[in-house]
Amino acid sequence: MLPGVGVFGTGSTARVLVPLLRGEGFEVHALWGRSEEEASSLAQELGIPFHTSQSDDVLLHPDVDLVCVYISPPLTRQIAVKALGIGKNVVCEKAATAVDAFKMVTAARYYPQLLSIVGNALRFLPAFVAMRQLLAEGYVGELQVCDARVYGPSLLDQSYGWTCEELMGGGGLHTFGSTLVDLLSHLTGARAMRVHGLLRTFVRQNGAIHGIRRVTSDDFSFFQMLMGGSASGRGAGTGTGSGVCCTVTLNFNMPGAFVHEVMVVGSAGRLIARGTELYGQRNGGKGEELLLGDSGGMGQEVKDVPLPHLRGLGSMVTALKYAFQAQKERRSWARGPVAMASTFEDGLYVQTVVEAVKRSSRSGEWESVEVMTQEPDPNQNLCEVLQINKN
Amino acid sequence: MLPGVGVFGTGSTARVLVPLLRGEGFEVHALWGRSEEEASSLAQELGIPFHTSQSDDVLLHPDVDLVCVYISPPLTRQIAVKALGIGKNVVCEKAATAVDAFKMVTAARYYPQLLSIVGNALRFLPAFVAMRQLLAEGYVGELQVCDARVYGPSLLDQSYGWTCEELMGGGGLHTFGSTLVDLLSHLTGARAMRVHGLLRTFVRQNGAIHGIRRVTSDDFSFFQMLMGGSASGRGAGTGTGSGVCCTVTLNFNMPGAFVHEVMVVGSAGRLIARGTELYGQRNGGKGEELLLGDSGGMGQEVKDVPLPHLRGLGSMVTALKYAFQAQKERRSWARGPVAMASTFEDGLYVQTVVEAVKRSSRSGEWESVEVMTQEPDPNQNLCEVLQINKN
């Protein structure tokens, strides 16, 4: 039985998510927006019966059993943790900080019977499902190097807001880098032990952001991850990821269609996902072969949502349908179909890597990735802000 | 009047160079090979009248006025410096170390009337000539990022030799990274101030190299350069290169055709050289445009010589013809046609960057690029070897 859905957010992702959910038979009962106007406008456009700017009105809505949270990173933790506390299943975007991510992990551990996933749709994209499968089957031999790149237009909003502010989860590293950190860990079955990175903000002001306001979030970044131990038993299970070098390049000063490329190279061949298509080449083979074409579906790229994310989102919603549909209770679900999803624990790991890359960009040194195991001193954030301002 | 040519080397580049020289009207009078057999075999194949394994026989050959040195890096300095001392013009490959490069600079300064260029053919490739021109004209606006990548098959020789040995100038960084370091400095008109890098040797033994022998040269590398001051007045002259981030990825565990891509991104657009073709996209434009197609010419890629190097070599030989042909003396030449060539000073800069990247890979830290201004203690090399063996 499919649960009723409440959606938080009125941005690009929320806008494409609603039709995808309906396409799989979910009913969307409620929409939350930051302001009454934003909520009302999108609810009317999409024909959602209830809208509000009060989060509790969605969380406590009697027809809502699954909450999808696609809002600005600093608000995510609060909504996700509260939803779990009320006993609702949660699919959400990443948090703003490792501390927030840790609080989400704590909540998810406390309610293990509830679904709690960080909606990194790339894991569900058929090209990456196939890539992971082929890696496990040894298509590339011993894995050596992963190389990922995303190029696209500016991620800044029309007006000054969280997208401009590094500490609020803005910037290419946080927005797209994090999905690649998660994906590469998922593909290799390993986690980053040490990282090195370089972040830049080339565009500090533009037509919409000027005067005393300046962008602090990165529009270019470049980082390396040295992979080590296995990803808590949830990886491809081959353990080949240890010792792998991953390199990621992100550039959001490149208007036009998104370039989204992930390549894995091993001793016996390589696999390359270009956009939503998967190519492979074995050493000694006569050239590159198309292993998986584009699955079709929603045709157009949406602003701020590259096609692989859009298609992945569709596959993730399908997986959610399979997880829920055979159940008798509206809130119970089967783990199988969403077993490949990114957990809140994965979310904490990803956030930890993102923060280590930022630290490396400031220090110029390789930084260790040490995933938090207990909640830090509440003054920690304040200290970090002071630290940054000092430099 | 075109000078008679003596060629050092029997490898892939020497083999393609001879027909290119003849195509432009140069006569190749003498060939040097490491062994009598190698020299004899290639001389017979190419119909070169004189061959030897004694370097002086070529350098002192009365018909040889221009010496082209395409041999293993550790031998380059000796031949190049001696050729200048005998009063011959020199086109050569890079040296093995910064100390060697410095000695070559000293010789070149001592004989300023002789032609002395490091034959980085990429500078002459029409796609890069056009890219440099468009950069100077402001096609991309303010330059922000350069991103270069070369992927290809193993660079190791069939048998154990200098290609396997880091300290002899083997490895992808020294072989192809150096041409990109030179090119990026030429394109941006700036020089690397600080570098950070990561080198790996994934394939340490293979069918030909086994037993107690192990490869020490890199087959994967990845480095970043932060560009600063202008390249001794020889750059594009716009000074836009300062503050630019350059990233370079090299992977020689990828059998098949070479991938050779150089992208420059600025505030108003971008330029991308894929292989020998140049593409551009201006922000707000409707998409990518082909700015320069492949010039044609020699059709096939040669082992170890990517097409951009091959085509560039052709253009460089043409430039050499223009430099010499209007002259009355066989050894005099006009600077104009070869003004864009890489000087021995550029070669020293490049070697300095390469060594700083290697140092960074060992230290894990950003390393400064400090070009040698006086010859170091002769024990310096020994110290470095001891240093490396210690780690």
Short mmCIF file of N, CA, C and O in Angstrom, two decimals, chain A residues 143-145 147 149 151 194 196-198 200 202-203 219-220 222-224 226 243-249 251 253-257 259 263 265-267 269-270 272 281-284 360 363-366, chain B residues 143-145 147 149 151 194 196-198 200 202-203 219-220 222-224 226 243-249 251 253-257 259 263 265-267 269-270 272 281-284 360 363-366:
data_model
loop_
_atom_site.label_atom_id
_atom_site.label_comp_id
_atom_site.label_asym_id
_atom_site.label_seq_id
_atom_site.Cartn_x
_atom_site.Cartn_y
_atom_site.Cartn_z
N LEU A 143 40.79 -2.11 -9.58
CA LEU A 143 40.46 -0.68 -9.69
C LEU A 143 41.64 0.17 -9.25
O LEU A 143 42.28 -0.10 -8.24
N GLN A 144 41.94 1.22 -10.04
CA GLN A 144 43.07 2.09 -9.73
C GLN A 144 42.65 3.52 -9.45
O GLN A 144 43.01 4.12 -8.45
N VAL A 145 41.87 4.07 -10.40
CA VAL A 145 41.59 5.50 -10.38
C VAL A 145 40.13 5.76 -10.69
O VAL A 145 39.56 5.11 -11.58
N ASP A 147 37.67 9.13 -11.66
CA ASP A 147 37.80 10.53 -12.07
C ASP A 147 36.41 11.03 -12.40
O ASP A 147 35.75 10.51 -13.30
N ARG A 149 33.74 14.46 -12.98
CA ARG A 149 33.68 15.90 -13.24
C ARG A 149 32.24 16.32 -13.49
O ARG A 149 31.48 15.62 -14.14
N TYR A 151 30.46 19.94 -14.78
CA TYR A 151 30.58 21.33 -15.20
C TYR A 151 29.17 21.84 -15.48
O TYR A 151 28.36 21.11 -16.06
N ARG A 194 41.91 10.04 3.30
CA ARG A 194 42.56 11.35 3.30
C ARG A 194 42.12 12.11 2.06
O ARG A 194 41.91 11.51 1.01
N HIS A 196 42.50 15.94 -0.29
CA HIS A 196 43.19 17.20 -0.56
C HIS A 196 42.34 17.98 -1.53
O HIS A 196 41.83 17.41 -2.48
N GLY A 197 42.19 19.26 -1.30
CA GLY A 197 41.30 20.01 -2.18
C GLY A 197 41.67 21.46 -2.34
O GLY A 197 42.48 21.99 -1.59
N LEU A 198 41.05 22.05 -3.32
CA LEU A 198 41.25 23.46 -3.63
C LEU A 198 39.89 24.02 -4.03
O LEU A 198 39.25 23.51 -4.94
N ARG A 200 37.58 27.57 -4.97
CA ARG A 200 37.68 28.95 -5.42
C ARG A 200 36.27 29.53 -5.60
O ARG A 200 35.35 28.82 -5.98
N PHE A 202 35.18 32.28 -7.99
CA PHE A 202 35.61 33.23 -9.03
C PHE A 202 34.61 34.38 -9.15
O PHE A 202 34.98 35.52 -9.35
N VAL A 203 33.31 34.05 -9.06
CA VAL A 203 32.28 35.10 -9.18
C VAL A 203 31.81 35.46 -7.78
O VAL A 203 31.08 34.71 -7.15
N ASP A 219 32.56 28.22 -6.57
CA ASP A 219 32.03 27.91 -7.90
C ASP A 219 33.02 27.05 -8.70
O ASP A 219 32.76 26.63 -9.81
N PHE A 220 34.19 26.78 -8.10
CA PHE A 220 35.17 25.87 -8.70
C PHE A 220 35.79 25.08 -7.58
O PHE A 220 36.18 25.64 -6.55
N PHE A 222 38.15 21.22 -6.72
CA PHE A 222 39.03 20.24 -7.30
C PHE A 222 39.57 19.47 -6.11
O PHE A 222 40.22 20.04 -5.25
N PHE A 223 39.21 18.21 -5.99
CA PHE A 223 39.74 17.49 -4.83
C PHE A 223 40.08 16.05 -5.15
O PHE A 223 39.63 15.48 -6.14
N GLN A 224 40.94 15.51 -4.30
CA GLN A 224 41.42 14.14 -4.43
C GLN A 224 41.07 13.39 -3.16
O GLN A 224 41.14 13.96 -2.08
N LEU A 226 41.97 9.70 -1.24
CA LEU A 226 42.65 8.41 -1.18
C LEU A 226 41.75 7.47 -0.41
O LEU A 226 41.43 7.73 0.77
N GLY A 243 43.09 1.77 -1.61
CA GLY A 243 44.25 2.25 -2.35
C GLY A 243 43.91 3.00 -3.62
O GLY A 243 44.79 3.50 -4.30
N VAL A 244 42.62 3.09 -3.91
CA VAL A 244 42.18 3.80 -5.12
C VAL A 244 42.33 5.31 -4.93
O VAL A 244 42.11 5.82 -3.85
N CYS A 245 42.75 6.01 -6.00
CA CYS A 245 42.76 7.47 -6.01
C CYS A 245 41.52 7.98 -6.71
O CYS A 245 41.24 7.56 -7.84
N CYS A 246 40.78 8.86 -6.09
CA CYS A 246 39.64 9.49 -6.75
C CYS A 246 39.94 10.98 -6.93
O CYS A 246 40.45 11.62 -6.02
N THR A 247 39.63 11.48 -8.10
CA THR A 247 39.79 12.90 -8.36
C THR A 247 38.46 13.47 -8.84
O THR A 247 37.77 12.83 -9.63
N VAL A 248 38.12 14.63 -8.34
CA VAL A 248 36.85 15.25 -8.69
C VAL A 248 37.08 16.71 -9.08
O VAL A 248 37.78 17.43 -8.36
N THR A 249 36.55 17.12 -10.20
CA THR A 249 36.64 18.51 -10.66
C THR A 249 35.24 19.07 -10.85
O THR A 249 34.42 18.45 -11.54
N ASN A 251 33.08 22.65 -11.80
CA ASN A 251 33.20 24.02 -12.28
C ASN A 251 31.82 24.53 -12.67
O ASN A 251 31.18 23.99 -13.56
N ASN A 253 31.13 27.72 -13.61
CA ASN A 253 31.21 28.96 -14.37
C ASN A 253 31.09 28.63 -15.84
O ASN A 253 31.67 29.28 -16.69
N MET A 254 30.34 27.57 -16.15
CA MET A 254 30.26 27.11 -17.53
C MET A 254 28.81 26.98 -17.99
O MET A 254 28.24 25.89 -17.99
N PRO A 255 28.23 28.13 -18.38
CA PRO A 255 26.83 28.12 -18.84
C PRO A 255 26.62 27.10 -19.96
O PRO A 255 27.56 26.75 -20.67
N GLY A 256 25.40 26.66 -20.10
CA GLY A 256 25.07 25.65 -21.11
C GLY A 256 24.64 24.39 -20.41
O GLY A 256 24.39 24.38 -19.20
N ALA A 257 24.56 23.30 -21.16
CA ALA A 257 24.13 22.02 -20.60
C ALA A 257 25.18 21.51 -19.60
O ALA A 257 26.37 21.79 -19.76
N VAL A 259 27.82 19.11 -17.94
CA VAL A 259 28.70 17.99 -18.29
C VAL A 259 28.81 17.15 -17.03
O VAL A 259 29.13 17.68 -15.96
N MET A 263 34.43 8.37 -14.47
CA MET A 263 35.24 7.33 -15.10
C MET A 263 35.94 6.51 -14.02
O MET A 263 36.46 7.06 -13.06
N VAL A 265 38.96 3.53 -13.76
CA VAL A 265 40.00 2.89 -14.55
C VAL A 265 40.67 1.80 -13.71
O VAL A 265 41.01 2.03 -12.55
N GLY A 266 40.83 0.65 -14.30
CA GLY A 266 41.48 -0.44 -13.59
C GLY A 266 42.53 -1.10 -14.44
O GLY A 266 42.84 -0.64 -15.56
N SER A 267 43.07 -2.19 -13.94
CA SER A 267 44.17 -2.87 -14.62
C SER A 267 43.74 -3.56 -15.90
O SER A 267 44.55 -3.87 -16.76
N GLY A 269 40.69 -2.59 -17.77
CA GLY A 269 39.78 -1.82 -18.61
C GLY A 269 39.22 -0.63 -17.87
O GLY A 269 39.69 -0.29 -16.78
N ARG A 270 38.23 0.00 -18.47
CA ARG A 270 37.64 1.18 -17.84
C ARG A 270 36.16 1.30 -18.17
O ARG A 270 35.68 0.73 -19.15
N ILE A 272 33.04 4.34 -18.27
CA ILE A 272 32.81 5.78 -18.26
C ILE A 272 31.32 6.05 -18.37
O ILE A 272 30.68 5.61 -19.33
N GLN A 281 35.47 0.06 -21.97
CA GLN A 281 36.53 -0.38 -22.88
C GLN A 281 37.45 -1.33 -22.12
O GLN A 281 37.98 -0.98 -21.07
N ARG A 282 37.59 -2.53 -22.64
CA ARG A 282 38.52 -3.47 -22.02
C ARG A 282 39.87 -3.33 -22.69
O ARG A 282 39.94 -3.13 -23.91
N ASN A 283 40.95 -3.47 -21.91
CA ASN A 283 42.29 -3.43 -22.49
C ASN A 283 42.38 -4.55 -23.53
O ASN A 283 41.97 -5.68 -23.27
N GLY A 284 42.91 -4.21 -24.68
CA GLY A 284 43.02 -5.20 -25.73
C GLY A 284 41.77 -5.28 -26.59
O GLY A 284 41.78 -5.88 -27.66
N SER A 360 41.12 21.28 3.95
CA SER A 360 42.33 21.13 3.16
C SER A 360 42.58 22.36 2.30
O SER A 360 43.72 22.81 2.13
N SER A 363 44.06 24.85 4.64
CA SER A 363 45.38 24.52 5.21
C SER A 363 46.42 24.25 4.13
O SER A 363 47.61 24.35 4.35
N GLY A 364 45.95 23.86 2.92
CA GLY A 364 46.88 23.48 1.86
C GLY A 364 47.44 22.08 2.06
O GLY A 364 48.32 21.65 1.34
N GLU A 365 46.94 21.36 3.05
CA GLU A 365 47.49 20.05 3.36
C GLU A 365 46.47 18.94 3.18
O GLU A 365 45.27 19.19 3.09
N TRP A 366 46.98 17.71 3.11
CA TRP A 366 46.09 16.55 3.13
C TRP A 366 45.41 16.50 4.49
O TRP A 366 46.06 16.72 5.51
N LEU B 143 40.47 34.94 -17.54
CA LEU B 143 40.79 33.52 -17.41
C LEU B 143 40.74 33.08 -15.95
O LEU B 143 41.23 33.78 -15.06
N GLN B 144 40.11 31.92 -15.71
CA GLN B 144 39.98 31.42 -14.34
C GLN B 144 40.69 30.08 -14.14
O GLN B 144 41.47 29.90 -13.22
N VAL B 145 40.38 29.14 -15.03
CA VAL B 145 40.80 27.76 -14.81
C VAL B 145 41.32 27.14 -16.11
O VAL B 145 40.73 27.36 -17.17
N ASP B 147 42.33 23.23 -17.54
CA ASP B 147 42.19 21.83 -17.16
C ASP B 147 42.70 20.99 -18.33
O ASP B 147 42.17 21.07 -19.42
N ARG B 149 44.18 17.11 -19.75
CA ARG B 149 44.26 15.69 -19.45
C ARG B 149 44.83 14.94 -20.64
O ARG B 149 44.50 15.24 -21.79
N TYR B 151 45.30 10.85 -21.57
CA TYR B 151 45.15 9.44 -21.23
C TYR B 151 45.69 8.62 -22.37
O TYR B 151 45.48 8.96 -23.53
N ARG B 194 53.09 27.86 -7.25
CA ARG B 194 53.00 26.78 -6.28
C ARG B 194 52.31 25.60 -6.95
O ARG B 194 51.41 25.79 -7.77
N HIS B 196 50.85 21.36 -6.44
CA HIS B 196 50.52 20.24 -5.57
C HIS B 196 50.27 19.04 -6.46
O HIS B 196 49.62 19.17 -7.50
N GLY B 197 50.77 17.88 -6.10
CA GLY B 197 50.60 16.75 -6.99
C GLY B 197 50.57 15.42 -6.29
O GLY B 197 50.89 15.30 -5.10
N LEU B 198 50.14 14.45 -7.05
CA LEU B 198 50.04 13.08 -6.56
C LEU B 198 50.49 12.18 -7.71
O LEU B 198 49.95 12.25 -8.81
N ARG B 200 51.49 8.15 -8.97
CA ARG B 200 51.32 6.74 -8.63
C ARG B 200 51.97 5.87 -9.71
O ARG B 200 52.00 6.25 -10.88
N PHE B 202 51.01 2.36 -10.80
CA PHE B 202 50.09 1.24 -10.60
C PHE B 202 50.69 -0.06 -11.14
O PHE B 202 50.54 -1.11 -10.55
N VAL B 203 51.36 0.03 -12.29
CA VAL B 203 51.96 -1.16 -12.88
C VAL B 203 53.46 -1.15 -12.57
O VAL B 203 54.22 -0.39 -13.15
N ASP B 219 52.75 6.10 -13.69
CA ASP B 219 51.83 5.88 -14.80
C ASP B 219 50.52 6.61 -14.57
O ASP B 219 49.62 6.58 -15.40
N PHE B 220 50.39 7.26 -13.41
CA PHE B 220 49.22 8.11 -13.13
C PHE B 220 49.71 9.32 -12.37
O PHE B 220 50.49 9.19 -11.42
N PHE B 222 48.56 13.61 -11.22
CA PHE B 222 47.46 14.51 -11.03
C PHE B 222 48.05 15.70 -10.31
O PHE B 222 48.57 15.56 -9.20
N PHE B 223 48.09 16.85 -10.95
CA PHE B 223 48.67 17.99 -10.24
C PHE B 223 47.96 19.30 -10.53
O PHE B 223 47.23 19.42 -11.51
N GLN B 224 48.16 20.22 -9.62
CA GLN B 224 47.55 21.54 -9.70
C GLN B 224 48.67 22.57 -9.68
O GLN B 224 49.65 22.39 -8.96
N LEU B 226 49.15 26.78 -9.25
CA LEU B 226 48.61 28.13 -9.05
C LEU B 226 49.55 29.08 -9.78
O LEU B 226 50.73 29.15 -9.47
N GLY B 243 46.80 34.25 -10.95
CA GLY B 243 45.67 33.80 -10.13
C GLY B 243 44.91 32.63 -10.73
O GLY B 243 43.98 32.13 -10.12
N VAL B 244 45.32 32.20 -11.92
CA VAL B 244 44.64 31.10 -12.58
C VAL B 244 45.01 29.77 -11.91
O VAL B 244 46.14 29.59 -11.47
N CYS B 245 44.04 28.87 -11.79
CA CYS B 245 44.31 27.51 -11.32
C CYS B 245 44.42 26.59 -12.53
O CYS B 245 43.50 26.55 -13.36
N CYS B 246 45.48 25.82 -12.60
CA CYS B 246 45.60 24.81 -13.65
C CYS B 246 45.57 23.43 -13.01
O CYS B 246 46.22 23.19 -11.99
N THR B 247 44.83 22.53 -13.62
CA THR B 247 44.80 21.15 -13.14
C THR B 247 45.15 20.23 -14.29
O THR B 247 44.71 20.43 -15.42
N VAL B 248 45.97 19.25 -14.00
CA VAL B 248 46.42 18.32 -15.04
C VAL B 248 46.24 16.88 -14.55
O VAL B 248 46.63 16.56 -13.42
N THR B 249 45.63 16.05 -15.36
CA THR B 249 45.45 14.63 -15.03
C THR B 249 46.10 13.80 -16.12
O THR B 249 45.81 13.98 -17.30
N ASN B 251 47.03 9.74 -17.24
CA ASN B 251 46.82 8.34 -16.91
C ASN B 251 47.28 7.47 -18.09
O ASN B 251 46.74 7.58 -19.19
N ASN B 253 47.41 4.09 -18.07
CA ASN B 253 46.94 2.71 -17.93
C ASN B 253 45.70 2.54 -18.77
O ASN B 253 44.81 1.76 -18.43
N MET B 254 45.60 3.29 -19.88
CA MET B 254 44.39 3.28 -20.68
C MET B 254 44.70 2.98 -22.14
O MET B 254 44.75 3.88 -22.97
N PRO B 255 44.88 1.69 -22.45
CA PRO B 255 45.18 1.28 -23.82
C PRO B 255 44.15 1.84 -24.80
O PRO B 255 43.02 2.10 -24.42
N GLY B 256 44.56 1.98 -26.04
CA GLY B 256 43.68 2.54 -27.05
C GLY B 256 44.24 3.87 -27.52
O GLY B 256 45.39 4.21 -27.20
N ALA B 257 43.44 4.62 -28.26
CA ALA B 257 43.89 5.90 -28.78
C ALA B 257 44.11 6.88 -27.63
O ALA B 257 43.45 6.79 -26.59
N VAL B 259 43.77 10.14 -25.42
CA VAL B 259 42.83 11.24 -25.18
C VAL B 259 43.69 12.43 -24.81
O VAL B 259 44.54 12.33 -23.92
N MET B 263 41.44 22.45 -21.71
CA MET B 263 40.31 23.38 -21.63
C MET B 263 40.71 24.60 -20.84
O MET B 263 41.38 24.49 -19.81
N VAL B 265 38.90 28.03 -19.10
CA VAL B 265 37.58 28.57 -18.75
C VAL B 265 37.76 29.96 -18.18
O VAL B 265 38.62 30.18 -17.32
N GLY B 266 36.96 30.89 -18.65
CA GLY B 266 37.03 32.25 -18.14
C GLY B 266 35.66 32.79 -17.83
O GLY B 266 34.66 32.07 -17.88
N SER B 267 35.62 34.07 -17.50
CA SER B 267 34.37 34.70 -17.08
C SER B 267 33.37 34.86 -18.22
O SER B 267 32.18 35.02 -17.97
N GLY B 269 33.50 32.80 -21.27
CA GLY B 269 33.38 31.66 -22.17
C GLY B 269 34.49 30.67 -21.95
O GLY B 269 35.24 30.77 -20.98
N ARG B 270 34.59 29.70 -22.86
CA ARG B 270 35.64 28.70 -22.71
C ARG B 270 36.12 28.21 -24.06
O ARG B 270 35.41 28.33 -25.06
N ILE B 272 38.15 24.76 -25.80
CA ILE B 272 38.56 23.38 -25.53
C ILE B 272 39.25 22.81 -26.75
O ILE B 272 38.67 22.79 -27.84
N GLN B 281 33.01 28.04 -26.66
CA GLN B 281 31.63 28.36 -26.30
C GLN B 281 31.66 29.65 -25.49
O GLN B 281 32.35 29.76 -24.48
N ARG B 282 30.90 30.63 -25.97
CA ARG B 282 30.81 31.88 -25.21
C ARG B 282 29.59 31.80 -24.31
O ARG B 282 28.56 31.23 -24.69
N ASN B 283 29.70 32.36 -23.11
CA ASN B 283 28.55 32.40 -22.22
C ASN B 283 27.41 33.13 -22.93
O ASN B 283 27.63 34.17 -23.53
N GLY B 284 26.23 32.54 -22.86
CA GLY B 284 25.09 33.17 -23.53
C GLY B 284 24.97 32.74 -24.98
O GLY B 284 23.95 32.98 -25.62
N SER B 360 56.14 17.47 -4.11
CA SER B 360 54.84 17.59 -3.47
C SER B 360 54.20 16.22 -3.25
O SER B 360 53.58 15.97 -2.22
N SER B 363 55.93 14.91 -0.20
CA SER B 363 55.68 15.63 1.06
C SER B 363 54.20 15.74 1.37
O SER B 363 53.82 15.94 2.52
N GLY B 364 53.34 15.63 0.34
CA GLY B 364 51.91 15.83 0.54
C GLY B 364 51.54 17.30 0.67
O GLY B 364 50.40 17.63 0.96
N GLU B 365 52.50 18.18 0.43
CA GLU B 365 52.23 19.61 0.63
C GLU B 365 52.37 20.41 -0.66
O GLU B 365 52.94 19.93 -1.63
N TRP B 366 51.84 21.61 -0.65
CA TRP B 366 52.08 22.53 -1.74
C TRP B 366 53.56 22.87 -1.75
O TRP B 366 54.15 23.11 -0.71
#
